[in-house]
Coordinates of N, CA and C in Angstrom, one line a residue:
X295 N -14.0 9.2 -5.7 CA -12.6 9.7 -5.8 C -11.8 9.2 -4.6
X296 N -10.5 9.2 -4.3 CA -9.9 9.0 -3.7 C -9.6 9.9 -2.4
X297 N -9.6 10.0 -1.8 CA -9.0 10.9 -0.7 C -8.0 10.4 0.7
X298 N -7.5 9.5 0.6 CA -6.7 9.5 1.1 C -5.7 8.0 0.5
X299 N -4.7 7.9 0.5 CA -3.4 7.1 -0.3 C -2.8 6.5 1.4
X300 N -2.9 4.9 2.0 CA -2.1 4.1 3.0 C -1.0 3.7 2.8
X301 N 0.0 3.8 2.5 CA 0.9 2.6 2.0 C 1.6 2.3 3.4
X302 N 1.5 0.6 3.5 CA 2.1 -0.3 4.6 C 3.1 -0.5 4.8
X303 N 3.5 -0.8 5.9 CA 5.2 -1.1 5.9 C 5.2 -1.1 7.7
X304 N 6.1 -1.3 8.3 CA 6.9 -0.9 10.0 C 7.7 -0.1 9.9
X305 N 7.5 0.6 10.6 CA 8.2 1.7 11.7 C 10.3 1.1 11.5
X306 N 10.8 2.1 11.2 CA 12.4 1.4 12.0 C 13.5 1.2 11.0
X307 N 14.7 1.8 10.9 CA 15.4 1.8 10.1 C 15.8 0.1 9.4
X308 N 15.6 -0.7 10.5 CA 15.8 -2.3 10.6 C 15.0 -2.8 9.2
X309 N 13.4 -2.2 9.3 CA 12.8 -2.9 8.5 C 12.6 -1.9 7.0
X310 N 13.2 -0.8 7.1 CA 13.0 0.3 5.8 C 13.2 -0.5 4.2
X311 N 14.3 -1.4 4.1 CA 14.6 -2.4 2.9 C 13.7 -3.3 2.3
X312 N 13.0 -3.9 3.4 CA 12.4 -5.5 3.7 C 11.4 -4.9 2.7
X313 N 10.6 -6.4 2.2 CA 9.6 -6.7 1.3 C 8.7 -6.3 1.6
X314 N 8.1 -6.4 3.4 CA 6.7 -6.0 3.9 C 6.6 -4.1 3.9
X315 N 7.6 -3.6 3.5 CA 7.4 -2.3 3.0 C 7.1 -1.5 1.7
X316 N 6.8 -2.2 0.8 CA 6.7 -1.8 -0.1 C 5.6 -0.4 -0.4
X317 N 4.7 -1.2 0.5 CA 3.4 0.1 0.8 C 4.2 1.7 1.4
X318 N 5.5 1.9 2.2 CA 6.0 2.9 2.4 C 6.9 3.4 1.4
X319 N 7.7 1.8 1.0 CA 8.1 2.5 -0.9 C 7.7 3.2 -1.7
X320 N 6.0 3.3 -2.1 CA 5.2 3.6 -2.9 C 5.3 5.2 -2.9
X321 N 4.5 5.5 -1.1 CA 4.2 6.7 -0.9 C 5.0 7.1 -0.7
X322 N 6.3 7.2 -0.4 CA 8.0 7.9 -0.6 C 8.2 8.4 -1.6
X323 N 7.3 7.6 -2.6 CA 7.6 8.0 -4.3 C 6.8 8.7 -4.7
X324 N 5.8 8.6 -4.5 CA 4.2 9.6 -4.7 C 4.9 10.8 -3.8
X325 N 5.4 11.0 -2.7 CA 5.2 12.5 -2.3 C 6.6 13.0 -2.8
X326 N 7.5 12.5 -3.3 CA 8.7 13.3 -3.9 C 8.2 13.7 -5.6
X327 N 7.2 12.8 -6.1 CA 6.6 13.5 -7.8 C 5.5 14.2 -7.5
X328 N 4.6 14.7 -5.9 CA 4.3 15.8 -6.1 C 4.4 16.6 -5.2
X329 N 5.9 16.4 -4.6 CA 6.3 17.5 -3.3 C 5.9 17.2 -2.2
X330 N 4.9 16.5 -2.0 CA 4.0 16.4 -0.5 C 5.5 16.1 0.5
X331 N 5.0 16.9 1.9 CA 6.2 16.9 2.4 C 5.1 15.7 4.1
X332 N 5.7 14.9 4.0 CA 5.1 13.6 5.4 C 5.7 14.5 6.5
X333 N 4.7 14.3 7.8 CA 5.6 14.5 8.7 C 4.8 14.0 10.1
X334 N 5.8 13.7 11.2 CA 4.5 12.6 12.4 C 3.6 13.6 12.6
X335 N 2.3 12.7 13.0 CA 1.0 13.4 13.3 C 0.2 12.3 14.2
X336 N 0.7 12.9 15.6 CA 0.7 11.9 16.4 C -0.9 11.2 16.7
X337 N -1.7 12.3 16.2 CA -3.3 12.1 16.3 C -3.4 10.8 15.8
X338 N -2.7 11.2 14.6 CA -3.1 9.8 13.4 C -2.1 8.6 13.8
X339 N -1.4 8.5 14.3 CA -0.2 7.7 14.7 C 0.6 7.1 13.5
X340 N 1.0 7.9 12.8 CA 2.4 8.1 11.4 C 2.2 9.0 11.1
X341 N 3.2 9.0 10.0 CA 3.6 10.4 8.8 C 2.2 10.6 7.8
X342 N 2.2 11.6 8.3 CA 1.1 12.4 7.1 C 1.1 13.4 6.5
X343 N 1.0 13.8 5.1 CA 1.2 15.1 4.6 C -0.4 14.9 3.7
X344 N -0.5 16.3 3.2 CA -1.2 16.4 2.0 C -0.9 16.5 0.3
X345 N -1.2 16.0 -0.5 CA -0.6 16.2 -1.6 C -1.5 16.4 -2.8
X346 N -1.3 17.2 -3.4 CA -2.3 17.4 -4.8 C -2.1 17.1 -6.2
X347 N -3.4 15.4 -6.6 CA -3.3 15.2 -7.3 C -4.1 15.0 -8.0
X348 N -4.1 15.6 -9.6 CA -4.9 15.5 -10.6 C -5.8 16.7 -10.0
X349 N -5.6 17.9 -9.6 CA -6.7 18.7 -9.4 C -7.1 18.6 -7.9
X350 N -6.7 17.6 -7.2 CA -7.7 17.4 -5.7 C -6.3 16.9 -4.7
X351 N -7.1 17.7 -3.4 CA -5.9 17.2 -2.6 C -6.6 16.2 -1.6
X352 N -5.1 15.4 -1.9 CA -5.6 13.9 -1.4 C -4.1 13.9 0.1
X353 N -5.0 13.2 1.2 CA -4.0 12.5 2.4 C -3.2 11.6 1.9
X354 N -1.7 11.3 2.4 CA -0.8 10.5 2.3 C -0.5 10.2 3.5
X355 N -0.3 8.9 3.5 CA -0.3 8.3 5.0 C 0.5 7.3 5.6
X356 N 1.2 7.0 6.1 CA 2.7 5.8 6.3 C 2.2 5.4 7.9
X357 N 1.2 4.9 8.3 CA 1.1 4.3 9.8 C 2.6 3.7 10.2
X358 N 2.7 4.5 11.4 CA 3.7 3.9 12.3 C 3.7 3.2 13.7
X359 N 2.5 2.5 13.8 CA 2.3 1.7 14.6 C 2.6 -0.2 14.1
X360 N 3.3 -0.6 13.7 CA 3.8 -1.6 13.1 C 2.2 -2.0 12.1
X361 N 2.8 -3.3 11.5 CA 1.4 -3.6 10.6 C 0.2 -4.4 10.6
X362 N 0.5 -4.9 11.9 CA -0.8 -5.6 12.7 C -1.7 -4.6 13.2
X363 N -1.1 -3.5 13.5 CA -2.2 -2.8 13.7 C -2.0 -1.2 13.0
X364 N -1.9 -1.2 11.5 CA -2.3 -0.3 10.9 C -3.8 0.3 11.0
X365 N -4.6 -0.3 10.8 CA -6.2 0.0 10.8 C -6.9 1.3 12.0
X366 N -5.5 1.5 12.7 CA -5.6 2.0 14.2 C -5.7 3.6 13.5
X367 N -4.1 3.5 12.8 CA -3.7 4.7 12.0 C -4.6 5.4 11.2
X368 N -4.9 4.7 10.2 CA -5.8 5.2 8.7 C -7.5 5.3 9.2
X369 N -7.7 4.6 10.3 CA -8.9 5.0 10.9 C -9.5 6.3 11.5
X370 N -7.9 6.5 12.1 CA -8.0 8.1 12.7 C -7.9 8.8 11.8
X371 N -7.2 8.6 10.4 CA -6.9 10.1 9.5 C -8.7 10.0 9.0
X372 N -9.2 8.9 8.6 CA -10.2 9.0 8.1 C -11.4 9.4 8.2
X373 N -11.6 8.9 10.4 CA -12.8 9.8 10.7 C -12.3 11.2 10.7
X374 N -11.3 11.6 11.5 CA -11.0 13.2 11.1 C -11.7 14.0 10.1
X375 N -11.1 13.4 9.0 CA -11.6 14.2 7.9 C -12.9 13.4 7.1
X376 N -13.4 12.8 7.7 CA -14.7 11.9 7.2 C -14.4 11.4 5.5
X377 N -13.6 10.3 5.5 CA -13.2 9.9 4.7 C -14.2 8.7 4.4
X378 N -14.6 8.8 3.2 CA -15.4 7.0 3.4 C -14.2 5.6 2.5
X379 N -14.8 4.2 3.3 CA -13.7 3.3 3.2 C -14.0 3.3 1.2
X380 N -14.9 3.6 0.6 CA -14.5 3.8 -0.7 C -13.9 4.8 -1.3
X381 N -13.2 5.6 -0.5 CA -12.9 7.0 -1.0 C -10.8 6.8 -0.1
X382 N -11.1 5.6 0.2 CA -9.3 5.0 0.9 C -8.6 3.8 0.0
X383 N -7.7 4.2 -0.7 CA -6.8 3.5 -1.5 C -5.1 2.8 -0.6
X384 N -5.5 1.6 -0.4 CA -4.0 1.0 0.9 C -3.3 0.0 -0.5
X385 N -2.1 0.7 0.0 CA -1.1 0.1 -1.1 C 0.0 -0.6 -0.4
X386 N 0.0 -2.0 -0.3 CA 0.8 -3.2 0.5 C 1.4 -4.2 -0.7
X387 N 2.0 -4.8 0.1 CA 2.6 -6.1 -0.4 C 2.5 -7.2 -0.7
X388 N 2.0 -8.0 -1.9 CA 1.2 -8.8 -2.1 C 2.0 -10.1 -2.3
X389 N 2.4 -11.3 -1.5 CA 2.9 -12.1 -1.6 C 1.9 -13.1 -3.2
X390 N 1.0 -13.3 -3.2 CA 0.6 -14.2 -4.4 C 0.7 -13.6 -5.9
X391 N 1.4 -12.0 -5.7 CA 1.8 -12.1 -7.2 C 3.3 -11.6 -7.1
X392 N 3.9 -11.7 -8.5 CA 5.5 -12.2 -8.3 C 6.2 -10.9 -8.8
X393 N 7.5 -10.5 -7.8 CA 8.0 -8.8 -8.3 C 7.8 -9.0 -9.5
X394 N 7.2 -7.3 -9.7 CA 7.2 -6.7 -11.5 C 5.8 -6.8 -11.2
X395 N 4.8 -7.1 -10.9 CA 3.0 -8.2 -10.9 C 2.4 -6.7 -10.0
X396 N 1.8 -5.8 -10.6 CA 0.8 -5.3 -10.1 C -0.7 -5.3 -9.8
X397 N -1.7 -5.2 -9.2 CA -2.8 -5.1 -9.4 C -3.8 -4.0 -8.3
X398 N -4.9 -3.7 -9.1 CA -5.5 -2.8 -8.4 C -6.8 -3.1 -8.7
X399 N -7.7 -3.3 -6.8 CA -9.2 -3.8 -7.1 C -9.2 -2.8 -5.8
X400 N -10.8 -3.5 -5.6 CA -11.4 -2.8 -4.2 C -12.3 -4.1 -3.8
X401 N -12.1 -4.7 -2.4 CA -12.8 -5.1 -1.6 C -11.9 -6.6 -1.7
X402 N -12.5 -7.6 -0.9 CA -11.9 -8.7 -0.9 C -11.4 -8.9 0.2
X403 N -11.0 -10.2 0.6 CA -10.2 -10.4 1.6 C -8.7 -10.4 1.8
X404 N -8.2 -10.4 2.9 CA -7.1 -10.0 3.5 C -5.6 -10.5 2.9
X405 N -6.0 -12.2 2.6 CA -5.3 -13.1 2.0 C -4.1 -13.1 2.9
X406 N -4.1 -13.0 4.2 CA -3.4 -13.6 5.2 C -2.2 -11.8 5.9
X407 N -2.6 -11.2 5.0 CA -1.7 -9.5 5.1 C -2.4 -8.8 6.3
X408 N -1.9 -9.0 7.7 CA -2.1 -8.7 9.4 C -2.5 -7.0 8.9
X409 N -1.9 -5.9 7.9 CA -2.1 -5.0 7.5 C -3.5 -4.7 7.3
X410 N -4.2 -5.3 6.3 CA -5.7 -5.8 5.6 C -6.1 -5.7 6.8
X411 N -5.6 -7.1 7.0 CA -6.6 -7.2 8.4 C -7.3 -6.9 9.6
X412 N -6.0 -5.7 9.9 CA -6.5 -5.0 10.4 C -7.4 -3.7 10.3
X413 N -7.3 -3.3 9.2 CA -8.2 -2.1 8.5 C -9.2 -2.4 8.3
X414 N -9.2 -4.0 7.9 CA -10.8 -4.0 7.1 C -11.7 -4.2 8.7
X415 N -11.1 -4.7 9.7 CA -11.2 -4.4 11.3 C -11.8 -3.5 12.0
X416 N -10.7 -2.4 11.5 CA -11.3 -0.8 12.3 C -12.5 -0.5 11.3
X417 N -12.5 -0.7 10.3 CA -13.3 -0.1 8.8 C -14.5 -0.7 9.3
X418 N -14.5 -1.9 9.8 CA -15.9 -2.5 9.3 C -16.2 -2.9 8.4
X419 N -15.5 -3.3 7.5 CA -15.7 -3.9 6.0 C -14.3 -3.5 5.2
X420 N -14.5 -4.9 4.3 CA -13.4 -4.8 3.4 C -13.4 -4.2 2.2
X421 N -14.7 -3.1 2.2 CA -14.9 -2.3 0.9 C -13.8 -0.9 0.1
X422 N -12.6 -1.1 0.8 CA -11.9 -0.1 0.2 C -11.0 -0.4 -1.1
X423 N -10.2 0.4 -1.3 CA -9.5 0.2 -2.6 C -8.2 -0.7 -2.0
X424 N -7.4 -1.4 -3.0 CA -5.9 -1.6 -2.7 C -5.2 -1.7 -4.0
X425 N -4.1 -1.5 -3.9 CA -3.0 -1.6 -4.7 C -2.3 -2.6 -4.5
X426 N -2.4 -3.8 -5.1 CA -1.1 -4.6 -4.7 C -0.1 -5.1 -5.5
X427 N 1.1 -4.9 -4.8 CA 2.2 -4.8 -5.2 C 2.9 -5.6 -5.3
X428 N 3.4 -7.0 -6.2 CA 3.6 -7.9 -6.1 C 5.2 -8.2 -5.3
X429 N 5.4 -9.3 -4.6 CA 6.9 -9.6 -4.0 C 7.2 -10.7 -3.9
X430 N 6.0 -12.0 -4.9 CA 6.9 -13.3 -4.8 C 6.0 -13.9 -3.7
X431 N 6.9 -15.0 -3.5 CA 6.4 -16.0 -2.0 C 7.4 -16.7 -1.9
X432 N 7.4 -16.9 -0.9 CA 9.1 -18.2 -0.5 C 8.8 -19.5 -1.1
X433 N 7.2 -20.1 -1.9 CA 7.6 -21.3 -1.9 C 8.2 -21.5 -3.5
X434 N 8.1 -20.1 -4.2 CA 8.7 -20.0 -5.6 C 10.2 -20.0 -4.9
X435 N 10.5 -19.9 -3.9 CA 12.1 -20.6 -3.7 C 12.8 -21.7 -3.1
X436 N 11.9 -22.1 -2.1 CA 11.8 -22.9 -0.9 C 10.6 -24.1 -1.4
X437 N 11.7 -24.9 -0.5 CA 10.3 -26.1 -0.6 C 9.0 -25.4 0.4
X438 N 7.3 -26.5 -0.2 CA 6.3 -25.7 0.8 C 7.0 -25.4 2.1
X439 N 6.8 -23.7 2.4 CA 7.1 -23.4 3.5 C 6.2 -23.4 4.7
X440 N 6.7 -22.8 6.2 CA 5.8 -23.1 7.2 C 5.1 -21.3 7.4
X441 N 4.6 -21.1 8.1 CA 4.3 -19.7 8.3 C 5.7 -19.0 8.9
X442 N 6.7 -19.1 9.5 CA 7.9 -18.8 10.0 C 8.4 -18.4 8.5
X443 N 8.6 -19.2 7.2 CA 9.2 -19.1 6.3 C 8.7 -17.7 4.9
X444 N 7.0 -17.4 5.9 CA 6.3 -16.5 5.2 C 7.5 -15.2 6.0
X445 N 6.9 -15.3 7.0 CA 7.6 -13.8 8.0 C 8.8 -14.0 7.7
X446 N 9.9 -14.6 7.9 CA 11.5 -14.1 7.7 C 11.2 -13.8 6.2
X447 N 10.8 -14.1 5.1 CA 10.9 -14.3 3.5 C 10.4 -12.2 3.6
X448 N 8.9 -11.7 3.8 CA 8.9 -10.7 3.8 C 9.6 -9.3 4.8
X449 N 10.0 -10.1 5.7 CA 11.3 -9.5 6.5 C 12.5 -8.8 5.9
X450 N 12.9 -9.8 5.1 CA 14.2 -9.4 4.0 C 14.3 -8.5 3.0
X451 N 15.0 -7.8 2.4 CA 15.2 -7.5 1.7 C 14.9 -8.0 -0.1
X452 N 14.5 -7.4 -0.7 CA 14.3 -8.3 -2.4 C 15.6 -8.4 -3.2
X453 N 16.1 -9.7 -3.4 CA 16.8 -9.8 -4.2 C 17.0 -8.5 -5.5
X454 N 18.4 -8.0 -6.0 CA 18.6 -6.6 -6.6 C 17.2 -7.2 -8.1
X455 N 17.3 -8.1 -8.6 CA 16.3 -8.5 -9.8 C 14.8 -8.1 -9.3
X456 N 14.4 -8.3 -8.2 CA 12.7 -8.3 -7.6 C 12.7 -7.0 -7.2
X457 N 13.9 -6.3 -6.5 CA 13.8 -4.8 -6.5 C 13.4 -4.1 -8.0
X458 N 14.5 -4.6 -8.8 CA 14.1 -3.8 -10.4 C 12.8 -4.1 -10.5
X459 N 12.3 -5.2 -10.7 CA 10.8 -5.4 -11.2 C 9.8 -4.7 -10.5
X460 N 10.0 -4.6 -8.6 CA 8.9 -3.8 -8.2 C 9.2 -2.5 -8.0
X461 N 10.0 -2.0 -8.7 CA 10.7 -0.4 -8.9 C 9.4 -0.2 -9.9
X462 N 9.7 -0.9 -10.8 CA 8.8 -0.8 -12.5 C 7.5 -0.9 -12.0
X463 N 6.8 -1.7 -11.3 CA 5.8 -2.0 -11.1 C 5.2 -0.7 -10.0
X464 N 6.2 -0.1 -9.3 CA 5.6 1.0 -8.5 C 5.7 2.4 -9.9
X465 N 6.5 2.3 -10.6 CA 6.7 3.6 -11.8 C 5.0 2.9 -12.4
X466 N 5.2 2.1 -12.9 CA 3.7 2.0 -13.6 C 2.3 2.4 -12.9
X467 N 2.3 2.2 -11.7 CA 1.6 2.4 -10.7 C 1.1 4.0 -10.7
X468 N 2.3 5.1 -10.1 CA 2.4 6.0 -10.4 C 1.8 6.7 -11.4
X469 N 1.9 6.5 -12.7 CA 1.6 6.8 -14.1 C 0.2 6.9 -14.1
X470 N -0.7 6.1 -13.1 CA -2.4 5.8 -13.3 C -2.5 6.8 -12.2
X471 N -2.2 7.0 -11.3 CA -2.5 7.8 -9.9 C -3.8 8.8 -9.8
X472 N -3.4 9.6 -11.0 CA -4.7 10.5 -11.4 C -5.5 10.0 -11.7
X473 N -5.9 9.2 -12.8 CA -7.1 8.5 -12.9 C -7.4 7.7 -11.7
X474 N -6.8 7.2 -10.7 CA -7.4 6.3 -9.3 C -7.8 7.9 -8.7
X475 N -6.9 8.9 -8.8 CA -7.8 9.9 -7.8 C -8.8 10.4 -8.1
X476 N -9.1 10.5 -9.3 CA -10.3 11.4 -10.0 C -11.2 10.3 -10.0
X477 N -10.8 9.0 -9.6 CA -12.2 8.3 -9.3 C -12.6 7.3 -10.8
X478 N -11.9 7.4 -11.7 CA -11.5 6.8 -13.0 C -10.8 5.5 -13.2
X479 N -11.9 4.5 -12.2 CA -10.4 3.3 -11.7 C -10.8 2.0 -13.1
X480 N -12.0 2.0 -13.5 CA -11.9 1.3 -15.2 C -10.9 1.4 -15.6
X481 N -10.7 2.6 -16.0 CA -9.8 3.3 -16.7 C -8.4 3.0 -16.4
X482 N -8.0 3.2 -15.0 CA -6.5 3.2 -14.0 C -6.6 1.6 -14.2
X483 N -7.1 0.9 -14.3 CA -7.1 -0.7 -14.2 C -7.0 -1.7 -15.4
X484 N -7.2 -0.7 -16.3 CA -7.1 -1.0 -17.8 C -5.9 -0.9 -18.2
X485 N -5.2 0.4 -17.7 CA -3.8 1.0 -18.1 C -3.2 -0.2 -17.1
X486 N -3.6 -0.3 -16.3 CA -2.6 -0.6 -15.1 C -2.3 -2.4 -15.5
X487 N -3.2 -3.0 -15.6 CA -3.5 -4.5 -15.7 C -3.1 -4.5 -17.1
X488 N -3.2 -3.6 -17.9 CA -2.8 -4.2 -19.4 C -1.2 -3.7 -19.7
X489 N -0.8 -3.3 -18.8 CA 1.1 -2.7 -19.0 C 2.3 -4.1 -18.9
X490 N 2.4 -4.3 -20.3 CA 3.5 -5.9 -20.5 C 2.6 -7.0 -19.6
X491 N 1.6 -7.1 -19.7 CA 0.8 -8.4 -19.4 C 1.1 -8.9 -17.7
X492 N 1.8 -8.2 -16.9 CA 2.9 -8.5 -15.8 C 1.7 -8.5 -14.6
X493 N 0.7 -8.1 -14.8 CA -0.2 -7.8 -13.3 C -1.6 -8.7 -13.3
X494 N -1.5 -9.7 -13.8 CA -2.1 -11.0 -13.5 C -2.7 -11.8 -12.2

């Protein structure tokens, strides 16, 4: 089962819009459909509330220590409450699939996301869950880019079209949430991967 929900993003009104937030988009959305109220907890270093879903109450968690060093955050909520890294679901921003493109596995590598990297870091292993949330890549705009053109591109804001699509793509998301908490992730991966063919 799940027990605790990460979603990634920075700290700061500057970056609240930008693409590299999507993981705080998520869980904005998750605790307004079931009330969970976030609030700082400086132990953990972000917003954390509790929230109850599908029968079980699960942590909600927005690290506010920027996203290089998320792993700092979600480490603390998780020894606290002796959370195991299979029982933590981190929901970030996935440059290799394109707005609307969801997907949900567990384990793997980082694929260049300083967030990942860092968690799988504090964790000790990259055996947890993730959500990822598709946002595109600059070179679907740009000729091959340099790494400069990765960071300003997830900096920004999503074009109004790539917002619609990962609006949809976080509502679909949502829709499975119970089956990912009750531990039913076949199932949440089936619904989730087979919704308009879009999470490829």
């Amino acid at each position: 089962m799940i027990k605790l929900i990460a979603g990634l993003g920075n700290p700061g009104a500057e970056y609240a819009a930008t693409r590299h937030n999507a993981g705080f988009w998520f869980v904005d959305a998750l605790a307004r459909q079931t009330g969970a109220s976030l609030s700082n907890q400086k132990n953990f270093h972000g917003y954390a509330g509790r929230a109850h879903i599908a029968g079980h109450e699960v942590w909600l968690l927005q690290p506010q220590t920027f996203m290089n060093r998320s792993g700092q955050s979600v480490v603390a909520l998780a020894r606290f409450y002796k959370i195991m890294p299979d029982e933590i679901l981190v929901v970030h921003d996935e440059l290799d699939l394109p707005p609307g493109a969801v997907k949900l596995k567990r384990g793997g590598g980082s694929g260049g996301h300083n967030g990942l990297k860092d968690i799988s870091a504090h964790l000790t292993t990259p055996e947890y869950w993730r959500l990822r949330l598709g946002i595109g890549h600059p070179r679907t705009q740009l000729p091959a880019g340099s790494q400069q053109q990765v960071v300003d591109f997830v900096l920004k804001p999503p074009r109004k079209e790539e917002q619609d699509a990962i609006d949809d793509a976080m509502s679909r998301s949502l829709d499975v949430i119970d089956l990912a908490v009750k531990g039913d992730m076949e199932k949440a991966m089936m619904r989730l991967h087979g919704a308009g063919g879009r999470s490829a």
